[in-house]
XYZ file of C-alpha atoms in Angstrom:
319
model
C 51.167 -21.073 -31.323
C 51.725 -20.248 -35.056
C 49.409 -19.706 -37.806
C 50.196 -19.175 -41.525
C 47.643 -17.462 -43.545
C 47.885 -17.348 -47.208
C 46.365 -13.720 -48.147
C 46.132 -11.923 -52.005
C 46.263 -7.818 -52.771
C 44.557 -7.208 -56.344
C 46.804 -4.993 -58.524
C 44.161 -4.642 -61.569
C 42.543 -1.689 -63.749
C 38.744 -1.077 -62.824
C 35.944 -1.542 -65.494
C 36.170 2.388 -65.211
C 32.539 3.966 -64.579
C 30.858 0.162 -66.007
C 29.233 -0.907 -62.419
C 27.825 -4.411 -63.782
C 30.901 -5.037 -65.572
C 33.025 -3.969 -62.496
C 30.832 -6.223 -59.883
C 31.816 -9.116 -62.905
C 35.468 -8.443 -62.261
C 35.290 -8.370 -58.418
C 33.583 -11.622 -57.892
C 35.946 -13.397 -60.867
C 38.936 -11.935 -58.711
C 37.582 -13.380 -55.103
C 37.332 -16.502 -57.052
C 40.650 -16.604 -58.105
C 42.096 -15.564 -54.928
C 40.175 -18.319 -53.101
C 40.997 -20.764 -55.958
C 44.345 -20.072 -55.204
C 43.904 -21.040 -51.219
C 43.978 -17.468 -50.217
C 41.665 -16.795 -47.144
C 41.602 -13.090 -47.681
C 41.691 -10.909 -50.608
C 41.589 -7.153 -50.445
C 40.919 -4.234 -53.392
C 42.440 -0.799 -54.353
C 40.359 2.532 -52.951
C 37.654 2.777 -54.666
C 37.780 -0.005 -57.072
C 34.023 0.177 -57.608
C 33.541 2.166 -60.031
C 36.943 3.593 -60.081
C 38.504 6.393 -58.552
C 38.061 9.733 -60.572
C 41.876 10.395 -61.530
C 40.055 12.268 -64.099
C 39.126 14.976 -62.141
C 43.059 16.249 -62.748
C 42.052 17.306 -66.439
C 41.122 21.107 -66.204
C 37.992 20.574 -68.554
C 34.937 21.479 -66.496
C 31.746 20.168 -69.008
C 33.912 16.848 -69.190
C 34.310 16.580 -65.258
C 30.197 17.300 -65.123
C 29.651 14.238 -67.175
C 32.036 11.789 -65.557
C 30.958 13.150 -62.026
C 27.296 12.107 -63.360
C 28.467 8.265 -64.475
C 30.408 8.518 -61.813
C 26.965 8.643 -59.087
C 24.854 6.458 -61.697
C 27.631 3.433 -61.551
C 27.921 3.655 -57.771
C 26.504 0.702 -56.122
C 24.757 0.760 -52.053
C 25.760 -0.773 -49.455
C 22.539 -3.525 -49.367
C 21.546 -3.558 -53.327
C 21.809 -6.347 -55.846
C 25.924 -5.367 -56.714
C 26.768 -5.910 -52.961
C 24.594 -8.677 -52.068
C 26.685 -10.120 -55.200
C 29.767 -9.706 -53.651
C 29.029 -11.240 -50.273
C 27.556 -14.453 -52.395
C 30.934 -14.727 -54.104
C 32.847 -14.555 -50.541
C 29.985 -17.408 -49.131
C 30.470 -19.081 -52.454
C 34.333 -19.654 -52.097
C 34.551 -19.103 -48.434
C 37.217 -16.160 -48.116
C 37.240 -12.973 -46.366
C 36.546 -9.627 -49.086
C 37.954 -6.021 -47.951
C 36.290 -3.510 -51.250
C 36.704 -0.214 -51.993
C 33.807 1.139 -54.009
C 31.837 4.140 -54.109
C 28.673 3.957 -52.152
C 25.117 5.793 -53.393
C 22.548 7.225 -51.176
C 20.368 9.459 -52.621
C 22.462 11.999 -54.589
C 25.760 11.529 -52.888
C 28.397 9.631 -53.242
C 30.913 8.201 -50.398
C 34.180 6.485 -50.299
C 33.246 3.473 -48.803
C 35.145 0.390 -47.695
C 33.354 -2.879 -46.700
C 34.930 -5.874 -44.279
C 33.307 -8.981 -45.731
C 33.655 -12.449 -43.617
C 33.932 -15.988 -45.699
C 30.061 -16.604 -44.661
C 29.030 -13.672 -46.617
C 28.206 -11.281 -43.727
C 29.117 -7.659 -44.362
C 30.795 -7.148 -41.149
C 31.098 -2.952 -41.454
C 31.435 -0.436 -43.988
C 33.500 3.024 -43.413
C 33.030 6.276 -45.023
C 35.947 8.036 -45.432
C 36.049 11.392 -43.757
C 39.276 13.109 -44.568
C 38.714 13.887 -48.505
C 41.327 15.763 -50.091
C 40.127 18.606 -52.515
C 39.669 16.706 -55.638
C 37.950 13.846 -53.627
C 35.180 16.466 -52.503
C 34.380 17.927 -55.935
C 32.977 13.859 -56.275
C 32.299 12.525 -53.052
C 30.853 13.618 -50.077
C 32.458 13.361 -46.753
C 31.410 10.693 -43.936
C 30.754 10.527 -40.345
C 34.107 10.418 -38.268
C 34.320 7.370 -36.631
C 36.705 4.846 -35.300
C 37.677 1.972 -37.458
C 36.710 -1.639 -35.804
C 39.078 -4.713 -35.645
C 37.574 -7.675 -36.810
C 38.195 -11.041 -35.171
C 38.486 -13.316 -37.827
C 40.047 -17.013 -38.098
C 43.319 -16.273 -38.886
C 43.709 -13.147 -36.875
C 43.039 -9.394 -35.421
C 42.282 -7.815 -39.332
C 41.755 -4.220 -39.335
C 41.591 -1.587 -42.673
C 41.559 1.877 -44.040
C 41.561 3.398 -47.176
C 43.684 5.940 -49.104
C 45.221 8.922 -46.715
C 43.522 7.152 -43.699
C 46.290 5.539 -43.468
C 48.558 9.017 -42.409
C 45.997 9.641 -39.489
C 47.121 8.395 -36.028
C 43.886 8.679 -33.933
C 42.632 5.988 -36.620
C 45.826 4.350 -36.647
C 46.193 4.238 -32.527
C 43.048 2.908 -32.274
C 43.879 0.155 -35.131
C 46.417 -0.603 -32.882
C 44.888 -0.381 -29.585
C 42.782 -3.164 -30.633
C 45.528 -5.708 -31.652
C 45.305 -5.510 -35.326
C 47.440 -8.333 -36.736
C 46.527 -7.774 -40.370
C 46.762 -4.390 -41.745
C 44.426 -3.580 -45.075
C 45.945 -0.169 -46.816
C 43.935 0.389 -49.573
C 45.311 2.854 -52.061
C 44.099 4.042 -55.595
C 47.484 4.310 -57.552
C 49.672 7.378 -57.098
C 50.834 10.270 -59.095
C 54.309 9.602 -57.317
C 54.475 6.179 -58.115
C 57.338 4.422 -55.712
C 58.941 7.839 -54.819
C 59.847 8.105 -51.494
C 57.772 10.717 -49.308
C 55.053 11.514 -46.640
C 52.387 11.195 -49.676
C 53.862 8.067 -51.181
C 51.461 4.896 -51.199
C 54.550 2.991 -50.170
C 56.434 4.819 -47.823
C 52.904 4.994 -45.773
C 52.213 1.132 -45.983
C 55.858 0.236 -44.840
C 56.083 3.001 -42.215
C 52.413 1.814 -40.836
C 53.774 -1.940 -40.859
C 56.555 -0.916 -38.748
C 54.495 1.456 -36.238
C 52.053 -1.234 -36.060
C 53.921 -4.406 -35.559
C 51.664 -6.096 -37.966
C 51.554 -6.945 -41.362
C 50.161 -4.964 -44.225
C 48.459 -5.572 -47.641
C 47.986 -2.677 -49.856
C 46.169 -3.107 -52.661
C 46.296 -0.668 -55.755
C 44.867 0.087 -58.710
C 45.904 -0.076 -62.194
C 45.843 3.195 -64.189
C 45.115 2.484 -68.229
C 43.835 4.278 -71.258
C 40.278 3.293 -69.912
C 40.827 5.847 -66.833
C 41.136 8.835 -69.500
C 38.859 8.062 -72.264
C 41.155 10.485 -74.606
C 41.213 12.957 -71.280
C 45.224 12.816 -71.501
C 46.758 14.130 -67.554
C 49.386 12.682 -65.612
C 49.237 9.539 -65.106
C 49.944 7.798 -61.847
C 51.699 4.796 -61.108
C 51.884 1.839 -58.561
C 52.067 -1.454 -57.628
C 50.537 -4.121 -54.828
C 52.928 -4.538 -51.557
C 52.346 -6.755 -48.874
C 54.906 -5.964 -45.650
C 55.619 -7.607 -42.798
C 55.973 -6.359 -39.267
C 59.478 -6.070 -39.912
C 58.612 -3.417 -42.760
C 60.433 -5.783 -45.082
C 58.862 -6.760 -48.251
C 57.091 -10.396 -47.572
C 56.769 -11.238 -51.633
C 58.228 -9.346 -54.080
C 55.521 -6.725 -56.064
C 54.181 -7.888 -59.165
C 55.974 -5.549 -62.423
C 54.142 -2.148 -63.037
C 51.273 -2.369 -64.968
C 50.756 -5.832 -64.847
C 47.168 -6.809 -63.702
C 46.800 -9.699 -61.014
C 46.720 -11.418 -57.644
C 50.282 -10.662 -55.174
C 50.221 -13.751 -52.771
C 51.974 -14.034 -49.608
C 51.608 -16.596 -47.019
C 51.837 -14.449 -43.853
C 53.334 -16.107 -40.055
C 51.035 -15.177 -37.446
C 51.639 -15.634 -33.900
C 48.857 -16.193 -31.146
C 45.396 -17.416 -31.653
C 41.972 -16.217 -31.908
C 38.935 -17.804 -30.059
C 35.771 -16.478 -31.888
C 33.238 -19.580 -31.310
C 31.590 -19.654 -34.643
C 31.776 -22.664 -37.126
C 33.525 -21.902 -40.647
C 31.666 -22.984 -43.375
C 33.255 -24.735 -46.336
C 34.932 -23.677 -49.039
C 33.405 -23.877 -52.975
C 35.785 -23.734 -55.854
C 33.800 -22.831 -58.745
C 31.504 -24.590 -58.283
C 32.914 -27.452 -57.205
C 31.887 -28.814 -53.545
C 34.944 -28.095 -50.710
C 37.269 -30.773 -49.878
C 37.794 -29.546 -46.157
C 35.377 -30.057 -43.558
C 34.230 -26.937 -41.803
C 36.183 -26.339 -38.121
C 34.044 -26.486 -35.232
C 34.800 -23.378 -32.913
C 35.746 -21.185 -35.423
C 34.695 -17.841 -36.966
C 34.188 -14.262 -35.220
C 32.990 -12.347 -32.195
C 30.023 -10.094 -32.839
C 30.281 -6.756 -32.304
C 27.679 -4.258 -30.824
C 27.978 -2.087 -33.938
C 28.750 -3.822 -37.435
C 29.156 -0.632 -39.124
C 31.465 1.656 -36.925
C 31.768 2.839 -33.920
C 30.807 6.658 -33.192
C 33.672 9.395 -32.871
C 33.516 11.206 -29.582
C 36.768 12.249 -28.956
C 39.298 14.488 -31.297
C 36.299 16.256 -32.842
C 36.711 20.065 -34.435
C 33.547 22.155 -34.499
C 32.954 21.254 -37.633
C 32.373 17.591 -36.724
C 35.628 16.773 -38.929
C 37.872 14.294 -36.837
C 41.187 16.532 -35.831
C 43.868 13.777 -37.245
């Protein structure tokens, strides 16, 4: 048996460091992905409230400040900006994978949240693996093992940012018949060059490991990033691959801000015994009538599952 999903990967600058004005953005984009018939939409690293590419400019009082907006426009994981979100996925009935930064206390994490089209926050992953500039913001997460997520239209399974390089997260990705691959990346200061640390060399290399297909998401990098900061500015564009590692649809043009849609082939079903509700297009009442017998299986643990193999001392995963 076939399946044909249509999916979208957001290629769009951030309301840099503006939380409100950021959740805004994010709920106008799942409505315009699910507008557009797509049953899953995922965004860049980070998108919430940007990623700090300003970190690169070698100005320490500036880096203070930003590092400050950057923990005061951080959102939780159950507070009013989330519980936003998951309305707008309920609302138009589509499945949300976000990248934001997530507050507790005084720290801040690299968080990524699996969203179903009822609303339900299905997990959320710290990252663990930051690179240097990533720990002078964030702070570092548990290790644990990424979860595949039975959804209607198949085995969907994500990361975020150099995640995507480690195999015992990979191999386990895999393990658990991921059909749908979410590789959530920030922009790059390589752009499209080829390499280990390139954005797209990663997503096409993990399509063809995998055997599945891949939507990476990425941000847009504007004058709103710098504020006047000046740096290098990275580059990059939205790909969606298929298991083939060939391009599906061709990328949107660098720069440009939008939705990349692909409708992707799937093969094999999935029984997950929950009714879909229906779809809302702005406000309008769906036209389809929810399927009976349809939805996801739920798991013992929603957020991850604990890391007891591969460990260092340190209780960083060895990847």
């Amino acid at each position: 048996m076939r399946k044909t999903v249509r999916v979208a990967a957001v290629q769009a600058e951030p309301k840099w460091l503006r939380l409100r004005e950021g959740v805004e953005q994010v709920v106008e984009l799942i409505g315009a992905a699910a507008v557009s018939g797509a049953e899953l939409v995922a965004f860049p690293e980070t998108f919430l409230p940007g990623f700090p590419w300003w970190r690169w400019v070698e100005t320490n009082q500036w880096n203070v400040e930003y590092s400050t907006r950057c923990r005061e426009n951080s959102m939780s994981r159950d507070g009013a900006e989330m519980r936003a979100v998951t309305a707008a996925a309920r609302r138009y009935g589509i499945h949300v994978v976000l990248g934001f930064g997530e507050r507790q206390d005084r720290r801040i994490y690299m968080s990524q949240a699996v969203i179903d089209d009822s609303g339900v926050l299905l997990s959320v992953r710290r990252k663990a693996g930051l690179n240097g500039v990533e720990r002078k913001v964030f702070a570092s997460g548990a290790p644990n093992l990424p979860a595949v997520h039975r959804t209607p239209f198949g085995a969907l399974g994500a990361l975020t940012g150099q995640e995507n390089q480690r195999p015992l997260l990979t191999r386990a990705l895999r393990a658990d018949g991921e059909q749908i691959h979410v590789a959530a990346w920030p922009g790059g200061m390589e752009g499209d060059t080829p390499g280990p640390d390139s954005s797209t060399t990663v997503s096409r290399m993990y399509a063809l490991e995998a055997g599945a297909y891949v939507i990476a998401p990425c941000v847009v990098v504007g004058d709103g990033a710098w504020e006047g900061g000046g740096g290098q500015r990275p580059t990059g564009r939205a790909r969606i691959y298929g298991p083939d590692g060939i391009e599906v649809i061709a990328p949107l043009a660098e720069g440009a801000q939008g939705l990349l849609y692909a409708e992707l082939e799937l093969r094999g079903g999935v029984d997950v015994g929950i009714a879909r509700r229906p779809r809302e297009r702005r406000g309008q009442s769906a036209a389809r009538t929810a399927r009976a017998g349809v939805g996801r299986i739920p798991s013992s643990d929603r957020w991850a599952m604990p890391l007891t193999i591969g460990s260092t001392a340190s209780g960083m995963a060895a990847c």
